[in-house]
Short mmCIF file of N, CA and C in Angstrom, two decimals:
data_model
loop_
_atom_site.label_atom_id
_atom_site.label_comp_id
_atom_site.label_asym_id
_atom_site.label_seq_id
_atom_site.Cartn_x
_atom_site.Cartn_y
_atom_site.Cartn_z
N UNK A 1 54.77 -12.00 -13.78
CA UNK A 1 53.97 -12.60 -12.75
C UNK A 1 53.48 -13.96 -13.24
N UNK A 2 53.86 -15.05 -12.50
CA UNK A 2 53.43 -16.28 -13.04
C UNK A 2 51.78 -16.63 -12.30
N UNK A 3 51.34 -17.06 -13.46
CA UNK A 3 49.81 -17.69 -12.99
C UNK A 3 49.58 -18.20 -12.09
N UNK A 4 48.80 -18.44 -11.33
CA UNK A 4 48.81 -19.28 -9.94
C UNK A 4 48.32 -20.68 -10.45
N UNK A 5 48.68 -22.25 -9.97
CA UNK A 5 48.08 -23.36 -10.21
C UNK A 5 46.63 -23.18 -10.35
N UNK A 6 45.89 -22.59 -9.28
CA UNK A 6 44.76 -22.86 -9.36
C UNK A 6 44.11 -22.23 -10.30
N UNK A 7 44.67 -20.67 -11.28
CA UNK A 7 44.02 -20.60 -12.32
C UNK A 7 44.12 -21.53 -13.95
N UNK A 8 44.81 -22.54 -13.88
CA UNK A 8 45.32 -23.34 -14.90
C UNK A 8 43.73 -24.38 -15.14
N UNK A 9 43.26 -23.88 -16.29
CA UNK A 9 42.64 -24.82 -16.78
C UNK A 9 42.80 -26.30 -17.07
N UNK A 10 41.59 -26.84 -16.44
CA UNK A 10 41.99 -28.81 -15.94
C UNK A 10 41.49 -28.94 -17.51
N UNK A 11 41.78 -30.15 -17.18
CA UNK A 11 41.56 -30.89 -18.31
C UNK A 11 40.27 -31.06 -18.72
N UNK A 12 39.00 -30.96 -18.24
CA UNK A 12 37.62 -31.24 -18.42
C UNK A 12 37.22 -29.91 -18.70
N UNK A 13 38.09 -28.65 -18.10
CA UNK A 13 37.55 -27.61 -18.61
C UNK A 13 38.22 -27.34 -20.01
N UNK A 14 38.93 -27.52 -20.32
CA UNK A 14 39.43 -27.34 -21.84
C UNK A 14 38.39 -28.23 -22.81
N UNK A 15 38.36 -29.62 -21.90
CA UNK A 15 37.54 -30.29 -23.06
C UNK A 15 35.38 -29.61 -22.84
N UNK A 16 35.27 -29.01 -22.06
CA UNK A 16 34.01 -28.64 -22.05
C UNK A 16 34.18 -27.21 -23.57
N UNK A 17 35.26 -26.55 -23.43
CA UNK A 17 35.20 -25.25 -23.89
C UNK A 17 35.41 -25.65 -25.84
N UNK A 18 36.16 -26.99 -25.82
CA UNK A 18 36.41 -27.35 -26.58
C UNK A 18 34.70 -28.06 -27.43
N UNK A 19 34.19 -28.74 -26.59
CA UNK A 19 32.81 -28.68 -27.61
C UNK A 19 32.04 -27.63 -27.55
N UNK A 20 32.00 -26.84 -27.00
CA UNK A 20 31.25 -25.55 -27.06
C UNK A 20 31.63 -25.16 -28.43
N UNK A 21 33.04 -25.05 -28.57
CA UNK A 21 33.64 -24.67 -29.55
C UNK A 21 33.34 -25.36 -30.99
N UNK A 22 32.98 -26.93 -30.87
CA UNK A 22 32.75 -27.89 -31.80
C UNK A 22 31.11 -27.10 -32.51
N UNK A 23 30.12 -27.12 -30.96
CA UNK A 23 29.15 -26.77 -31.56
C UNK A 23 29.06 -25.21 -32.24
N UNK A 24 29.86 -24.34 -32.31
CA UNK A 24 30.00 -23.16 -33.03
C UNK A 24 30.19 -23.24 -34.11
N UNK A 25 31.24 -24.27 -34.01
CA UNK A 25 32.08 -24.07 -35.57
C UNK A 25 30.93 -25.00 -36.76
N UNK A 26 29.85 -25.71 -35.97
CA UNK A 26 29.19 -26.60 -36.59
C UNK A 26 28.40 -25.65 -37.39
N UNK A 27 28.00 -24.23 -37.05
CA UNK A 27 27.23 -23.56 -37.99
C UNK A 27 27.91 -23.01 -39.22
N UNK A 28 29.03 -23.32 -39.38
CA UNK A 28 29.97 -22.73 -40.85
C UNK A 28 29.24 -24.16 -41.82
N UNK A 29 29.14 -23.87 -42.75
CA UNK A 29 28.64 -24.76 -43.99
C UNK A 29 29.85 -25.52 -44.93
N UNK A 30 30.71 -24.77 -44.48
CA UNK A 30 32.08 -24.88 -45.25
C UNK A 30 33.65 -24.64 -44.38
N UNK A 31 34.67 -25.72 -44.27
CA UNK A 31 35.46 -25.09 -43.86
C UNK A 31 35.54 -24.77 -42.06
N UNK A 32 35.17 -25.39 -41.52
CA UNK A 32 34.62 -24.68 -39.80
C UNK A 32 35.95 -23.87 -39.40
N UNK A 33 36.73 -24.63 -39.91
CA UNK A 33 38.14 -24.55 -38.63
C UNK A 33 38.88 -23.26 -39.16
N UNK A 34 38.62 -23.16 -40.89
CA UNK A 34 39.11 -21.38 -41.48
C UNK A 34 38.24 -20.46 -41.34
N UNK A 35 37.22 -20.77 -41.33
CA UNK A 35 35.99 -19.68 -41.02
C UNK A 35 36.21 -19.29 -39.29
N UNK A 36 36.39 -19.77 -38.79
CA UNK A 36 36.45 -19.77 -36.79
C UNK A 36 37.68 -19.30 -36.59
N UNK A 37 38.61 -19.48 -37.93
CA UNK A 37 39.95 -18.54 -37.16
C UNK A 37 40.36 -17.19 -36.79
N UNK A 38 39.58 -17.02 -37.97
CA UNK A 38 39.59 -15.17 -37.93
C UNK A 38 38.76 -14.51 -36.40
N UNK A 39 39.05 -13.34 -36.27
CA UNK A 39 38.19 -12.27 -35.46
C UNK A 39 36.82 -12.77 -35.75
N UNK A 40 36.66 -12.04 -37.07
CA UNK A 40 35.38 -11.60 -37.78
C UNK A 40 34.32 -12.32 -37.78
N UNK A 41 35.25 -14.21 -37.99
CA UNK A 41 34.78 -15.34 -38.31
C UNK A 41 33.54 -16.05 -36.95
N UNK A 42 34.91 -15.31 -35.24
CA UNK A 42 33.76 -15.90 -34.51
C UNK A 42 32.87 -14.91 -34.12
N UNK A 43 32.85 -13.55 -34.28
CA UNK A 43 31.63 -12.69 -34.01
C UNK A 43 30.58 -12.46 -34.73
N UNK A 44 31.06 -13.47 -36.68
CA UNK A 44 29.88 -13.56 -37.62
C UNK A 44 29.03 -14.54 -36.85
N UNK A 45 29.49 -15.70 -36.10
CA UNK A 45 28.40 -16.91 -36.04
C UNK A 45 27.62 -16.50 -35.05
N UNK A 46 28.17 -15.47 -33.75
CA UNK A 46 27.94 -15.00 -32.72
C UNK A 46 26.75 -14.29 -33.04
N UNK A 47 26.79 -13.44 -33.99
CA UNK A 47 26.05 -12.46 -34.88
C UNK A 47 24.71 -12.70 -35.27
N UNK A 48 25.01 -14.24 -36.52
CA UNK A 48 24.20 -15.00 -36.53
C UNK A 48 23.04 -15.60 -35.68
N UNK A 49 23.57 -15.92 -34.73
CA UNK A 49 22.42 -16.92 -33.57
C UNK A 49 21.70 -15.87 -33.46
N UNK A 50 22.03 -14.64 -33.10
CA UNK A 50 21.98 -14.03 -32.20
C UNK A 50 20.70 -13.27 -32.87
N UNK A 51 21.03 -12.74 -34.39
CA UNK A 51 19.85 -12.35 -35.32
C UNK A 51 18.56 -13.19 -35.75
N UNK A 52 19.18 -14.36 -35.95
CA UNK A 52 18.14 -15.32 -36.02
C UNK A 52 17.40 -16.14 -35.53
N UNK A 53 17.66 -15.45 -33.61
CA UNK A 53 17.20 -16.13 -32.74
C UNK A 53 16.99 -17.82 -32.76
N UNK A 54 17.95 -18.31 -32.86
CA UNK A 54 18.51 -19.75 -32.79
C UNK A 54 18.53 -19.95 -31.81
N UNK A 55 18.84 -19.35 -30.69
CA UNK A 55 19.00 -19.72 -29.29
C UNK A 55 18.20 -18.89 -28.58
N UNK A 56 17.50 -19.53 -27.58
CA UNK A 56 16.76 -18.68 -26.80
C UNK A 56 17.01 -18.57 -25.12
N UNK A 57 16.30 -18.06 -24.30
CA UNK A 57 17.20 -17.48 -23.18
C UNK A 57 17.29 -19.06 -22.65
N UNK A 58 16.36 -20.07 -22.42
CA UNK A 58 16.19 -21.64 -22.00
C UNK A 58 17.73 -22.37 -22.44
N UNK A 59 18.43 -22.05 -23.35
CA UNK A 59 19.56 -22.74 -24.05
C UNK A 59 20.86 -21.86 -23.25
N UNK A 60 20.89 -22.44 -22.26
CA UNK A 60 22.11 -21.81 -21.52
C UNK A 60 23.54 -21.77 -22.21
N UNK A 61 23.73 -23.40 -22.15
CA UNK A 61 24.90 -23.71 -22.96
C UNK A 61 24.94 -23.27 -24.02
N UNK A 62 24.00 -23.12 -24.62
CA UNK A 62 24.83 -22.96 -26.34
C UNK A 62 24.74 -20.98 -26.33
N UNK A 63 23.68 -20.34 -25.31
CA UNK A 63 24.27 -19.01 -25.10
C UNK A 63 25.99 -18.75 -24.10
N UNK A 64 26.13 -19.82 -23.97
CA UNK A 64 27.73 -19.79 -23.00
C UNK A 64 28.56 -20.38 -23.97
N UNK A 65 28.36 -20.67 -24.93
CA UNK A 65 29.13 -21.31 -25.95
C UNK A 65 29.23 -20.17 -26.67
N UNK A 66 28.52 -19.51 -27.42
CA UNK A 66 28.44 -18.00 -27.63
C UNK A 66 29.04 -16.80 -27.28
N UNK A 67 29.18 -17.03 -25.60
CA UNK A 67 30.15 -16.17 -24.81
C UNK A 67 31.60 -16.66 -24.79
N UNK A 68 31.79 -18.07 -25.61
CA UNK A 68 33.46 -18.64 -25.64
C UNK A 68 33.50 -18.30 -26.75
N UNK A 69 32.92 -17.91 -27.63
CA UNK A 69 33.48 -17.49 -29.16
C UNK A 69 33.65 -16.08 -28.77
N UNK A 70 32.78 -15.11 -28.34
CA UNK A 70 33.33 -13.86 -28.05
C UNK A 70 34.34 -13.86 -27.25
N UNK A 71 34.93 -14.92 -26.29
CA UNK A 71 35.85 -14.66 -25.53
C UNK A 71 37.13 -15.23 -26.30
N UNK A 72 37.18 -16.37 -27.28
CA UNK A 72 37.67 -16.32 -28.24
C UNK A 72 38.81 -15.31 -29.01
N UNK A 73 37.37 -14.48 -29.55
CA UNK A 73 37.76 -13.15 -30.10
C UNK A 73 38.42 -12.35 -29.53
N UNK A 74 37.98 -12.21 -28.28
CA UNK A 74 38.81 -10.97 -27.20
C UNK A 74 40.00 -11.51 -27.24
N UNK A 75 40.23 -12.81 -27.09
CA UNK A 75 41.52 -13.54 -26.73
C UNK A 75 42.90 -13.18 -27.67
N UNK A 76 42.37 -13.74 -28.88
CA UNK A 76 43.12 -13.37 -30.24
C UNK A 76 43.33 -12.10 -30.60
N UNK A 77 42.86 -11.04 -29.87
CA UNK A 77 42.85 -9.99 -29.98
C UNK A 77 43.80 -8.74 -29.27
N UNK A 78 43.48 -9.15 -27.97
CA UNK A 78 43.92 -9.00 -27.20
C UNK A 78 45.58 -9.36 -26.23
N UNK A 79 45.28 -10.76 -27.02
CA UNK A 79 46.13 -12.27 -26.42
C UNK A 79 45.65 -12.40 -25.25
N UNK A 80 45.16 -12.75 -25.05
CA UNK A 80 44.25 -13.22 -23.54
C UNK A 80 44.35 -14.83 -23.16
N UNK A 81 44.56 -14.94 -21.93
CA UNK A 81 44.54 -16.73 -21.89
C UNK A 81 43.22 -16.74 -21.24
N UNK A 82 43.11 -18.40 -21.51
CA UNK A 82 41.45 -18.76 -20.64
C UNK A 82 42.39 -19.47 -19.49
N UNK A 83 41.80 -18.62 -18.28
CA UNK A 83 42.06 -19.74 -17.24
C UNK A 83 40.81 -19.98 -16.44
N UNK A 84 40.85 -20.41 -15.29
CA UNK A 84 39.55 -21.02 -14.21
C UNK A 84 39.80 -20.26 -13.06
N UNK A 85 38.82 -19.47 -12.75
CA UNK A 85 38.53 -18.83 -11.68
C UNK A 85 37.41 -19.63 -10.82
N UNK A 86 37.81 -19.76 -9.44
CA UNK A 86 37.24 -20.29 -8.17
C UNK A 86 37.00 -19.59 -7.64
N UNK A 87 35.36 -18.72 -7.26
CA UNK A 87 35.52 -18.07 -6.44
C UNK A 87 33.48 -18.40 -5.95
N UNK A 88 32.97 -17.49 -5.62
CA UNK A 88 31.73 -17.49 -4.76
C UNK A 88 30.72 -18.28 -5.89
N UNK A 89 31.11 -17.88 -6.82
CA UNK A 89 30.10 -18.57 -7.95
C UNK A 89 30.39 -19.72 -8.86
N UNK A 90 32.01 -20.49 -7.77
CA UNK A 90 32.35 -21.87 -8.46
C UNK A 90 32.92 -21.36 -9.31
N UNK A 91 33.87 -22.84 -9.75
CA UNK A 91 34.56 -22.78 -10.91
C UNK A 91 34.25 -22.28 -12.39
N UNK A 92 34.72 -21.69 -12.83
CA UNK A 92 34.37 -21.32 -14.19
C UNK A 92 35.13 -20.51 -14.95
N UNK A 93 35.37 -20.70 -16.25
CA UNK A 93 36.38 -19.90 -17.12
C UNK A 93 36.46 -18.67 -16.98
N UNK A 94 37.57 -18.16 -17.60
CA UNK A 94 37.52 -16.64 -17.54
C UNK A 94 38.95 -16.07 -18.86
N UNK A 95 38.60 -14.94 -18.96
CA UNK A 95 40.09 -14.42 -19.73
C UNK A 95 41.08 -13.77 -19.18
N UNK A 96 42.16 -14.01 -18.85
CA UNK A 96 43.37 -13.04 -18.15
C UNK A 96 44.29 -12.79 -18.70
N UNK A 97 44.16 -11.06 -18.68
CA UNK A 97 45.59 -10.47 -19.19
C UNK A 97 46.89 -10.93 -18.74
N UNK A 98 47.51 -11.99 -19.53
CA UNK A 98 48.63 -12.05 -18.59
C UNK A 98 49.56 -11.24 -17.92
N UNK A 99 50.01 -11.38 -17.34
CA UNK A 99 50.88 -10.28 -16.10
C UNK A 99 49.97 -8.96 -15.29
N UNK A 100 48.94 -9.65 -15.14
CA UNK A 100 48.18 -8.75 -14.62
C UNK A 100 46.95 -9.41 -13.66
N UNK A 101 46.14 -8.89 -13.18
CA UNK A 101 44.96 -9.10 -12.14
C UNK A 101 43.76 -9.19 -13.41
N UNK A 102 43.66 -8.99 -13.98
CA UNK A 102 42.47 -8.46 -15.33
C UNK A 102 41.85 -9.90 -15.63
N UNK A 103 40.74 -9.75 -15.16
CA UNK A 103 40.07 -10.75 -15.72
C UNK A 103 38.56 -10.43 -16.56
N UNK A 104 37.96 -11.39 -16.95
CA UNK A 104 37.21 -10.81 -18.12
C UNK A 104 36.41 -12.41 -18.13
N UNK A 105 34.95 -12.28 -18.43
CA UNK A 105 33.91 -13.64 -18.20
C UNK A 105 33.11 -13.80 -19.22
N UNK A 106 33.27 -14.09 -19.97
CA UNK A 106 32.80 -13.64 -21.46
C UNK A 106 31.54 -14.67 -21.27
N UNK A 107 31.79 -16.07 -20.96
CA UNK A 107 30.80 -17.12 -20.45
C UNK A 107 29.33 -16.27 -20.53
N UNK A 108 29.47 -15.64 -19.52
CA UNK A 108 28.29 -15.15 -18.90
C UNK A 108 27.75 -14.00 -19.32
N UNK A 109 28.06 -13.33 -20.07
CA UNK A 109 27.81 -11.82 -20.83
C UNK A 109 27.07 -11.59 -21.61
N UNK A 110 26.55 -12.67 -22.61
CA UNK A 110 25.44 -12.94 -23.44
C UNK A 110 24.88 -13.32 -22.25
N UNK A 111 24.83 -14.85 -22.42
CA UNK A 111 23.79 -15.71 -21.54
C UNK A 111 22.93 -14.69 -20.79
N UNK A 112 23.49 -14.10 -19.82
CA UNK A 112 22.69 -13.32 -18.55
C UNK A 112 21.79 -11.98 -19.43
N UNK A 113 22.06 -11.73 -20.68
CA UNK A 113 21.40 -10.61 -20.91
C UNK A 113 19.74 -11.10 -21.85
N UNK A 114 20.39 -12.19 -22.52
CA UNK A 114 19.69 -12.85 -23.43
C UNK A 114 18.44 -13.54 -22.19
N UNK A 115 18.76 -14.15 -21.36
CA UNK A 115 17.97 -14.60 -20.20
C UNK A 115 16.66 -13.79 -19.58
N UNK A 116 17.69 -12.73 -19.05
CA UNK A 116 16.84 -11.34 -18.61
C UNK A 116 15.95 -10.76 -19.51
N UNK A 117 15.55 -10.91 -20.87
CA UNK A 117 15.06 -10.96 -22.01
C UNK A 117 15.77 -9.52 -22.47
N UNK A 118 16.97 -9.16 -22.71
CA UNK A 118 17.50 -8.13 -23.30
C UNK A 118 17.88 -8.45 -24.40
N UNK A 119 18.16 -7.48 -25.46
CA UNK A 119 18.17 -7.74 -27.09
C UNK A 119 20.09 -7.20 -26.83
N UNK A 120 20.37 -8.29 -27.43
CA UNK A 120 22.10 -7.84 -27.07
C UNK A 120 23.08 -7.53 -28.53
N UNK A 121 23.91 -6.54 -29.10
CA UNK A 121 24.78 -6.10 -30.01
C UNK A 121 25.74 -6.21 -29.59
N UNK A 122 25.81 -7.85 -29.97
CA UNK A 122 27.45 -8.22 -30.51
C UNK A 122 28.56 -7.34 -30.66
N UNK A 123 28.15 -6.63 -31.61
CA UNK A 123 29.29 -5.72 -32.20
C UNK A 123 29.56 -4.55 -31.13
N UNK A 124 28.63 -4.48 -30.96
CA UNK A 124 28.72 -3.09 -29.15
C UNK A 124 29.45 -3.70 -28.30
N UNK A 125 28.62 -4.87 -28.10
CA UNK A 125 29.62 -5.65 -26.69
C UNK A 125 31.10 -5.65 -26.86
N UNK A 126 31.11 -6.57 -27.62
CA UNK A 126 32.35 -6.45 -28.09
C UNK A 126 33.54 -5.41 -27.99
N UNK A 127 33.11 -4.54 -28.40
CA UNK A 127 34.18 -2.96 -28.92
C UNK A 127 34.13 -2.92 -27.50
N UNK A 128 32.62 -2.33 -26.96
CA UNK A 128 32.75 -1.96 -25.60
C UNK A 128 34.09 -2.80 -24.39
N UNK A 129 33.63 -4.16 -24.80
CA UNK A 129 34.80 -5.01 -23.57
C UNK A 129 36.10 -4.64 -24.05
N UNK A 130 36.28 -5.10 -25.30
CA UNK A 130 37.79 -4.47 -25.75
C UNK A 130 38.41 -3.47 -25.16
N UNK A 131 37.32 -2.08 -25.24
CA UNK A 131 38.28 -0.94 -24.64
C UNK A 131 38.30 -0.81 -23.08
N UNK A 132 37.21 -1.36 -22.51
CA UNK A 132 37.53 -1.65 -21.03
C UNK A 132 38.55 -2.36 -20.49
N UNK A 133 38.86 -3.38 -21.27
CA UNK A 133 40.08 -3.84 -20.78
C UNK A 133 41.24 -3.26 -21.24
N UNK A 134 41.48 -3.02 -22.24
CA UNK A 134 42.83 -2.00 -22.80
C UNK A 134 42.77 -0.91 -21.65
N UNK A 135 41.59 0.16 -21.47
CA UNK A 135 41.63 1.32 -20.52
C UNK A 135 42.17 0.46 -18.77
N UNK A 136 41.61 -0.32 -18.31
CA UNK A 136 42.18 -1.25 -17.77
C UNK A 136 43.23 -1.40 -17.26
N UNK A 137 44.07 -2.06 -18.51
CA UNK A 137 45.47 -2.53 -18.88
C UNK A 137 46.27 -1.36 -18.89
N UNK A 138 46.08 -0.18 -19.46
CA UNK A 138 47.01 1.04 -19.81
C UNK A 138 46.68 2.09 -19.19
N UNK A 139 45.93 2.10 -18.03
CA UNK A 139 45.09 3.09 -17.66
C UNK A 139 45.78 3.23 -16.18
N UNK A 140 46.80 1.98 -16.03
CA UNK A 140 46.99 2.11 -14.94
C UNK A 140 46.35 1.57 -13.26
N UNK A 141 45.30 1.11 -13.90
CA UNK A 141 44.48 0.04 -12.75
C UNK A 141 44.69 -0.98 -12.52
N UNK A 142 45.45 -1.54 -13.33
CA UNK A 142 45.40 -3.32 -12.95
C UNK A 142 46.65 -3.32 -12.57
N UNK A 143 47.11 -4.30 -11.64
CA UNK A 143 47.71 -5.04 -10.59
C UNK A 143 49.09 -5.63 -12.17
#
């Protein structure tokens, strides 16, 4: 199943996701670009903010920058592409299983919990989305 044009990430959205990405990798002390490659690497920094309350619910972006490193992770993991979904709530990234309907908003998954003043586990989230989308994917639901 080929992607539709309109989910193809423009050019301003690659370069938005791309400093999000700049400002992540800015918290490695050493090395940004080997430390950020791994899994581990973007759910440590994720981890980080997140323990040391660096960001608070007021810091949208850099909690949505947060949700591109976990989506990141899912990606590499998974193989997931980022494309742009248009729909009631505007343009905005997303992850899609390719050959499939499966999409996944990582953007917004921190941000909205951290906001709402909820205390959020990375490492839960995480596992948790993983197997929702695999159950998903192999489960026989998706398109």
């Amino acid at each position: 199943m080929a992607m539709p044009e309109s989910l193809t990430l423009e050019a301003e959205e690659e370069e938005w996701l791309e400093l999000a990405r700049g400002w992540i990798k800015g918290h490695f002390a050493q090395n940004p670009e080997d430390a950020y490659a791994s899994i581990e690497g973007k759910l440590a920094v994720v981890r980080a903010n997140l323990a040391q309350g660096w960001v608070g619910p007021e810091d949208t972006w850099k909690l949505q920058s947060l949700g591109i490193a976990m989506g990141d992770a899912l990606a590499q993991d998974l193989m997931l592409d980022w494309v742009t979904i248009d729909d009631e709530y505007g343009r905005q990234p997303a992850l899609n299983w390719p050959g499939t309907s499966i999409i996944c908003f990582p953007l917004t998954m921190i941000s909205q919990r951290i906001e709402e003043g909820e205390r959020v586990d990375i490492d839960m989230m995480y596992e948790m989305t993983r197997e929702e989308l695999n159950e998903i994917a192999f489960g026989g639901e998706a398109e």
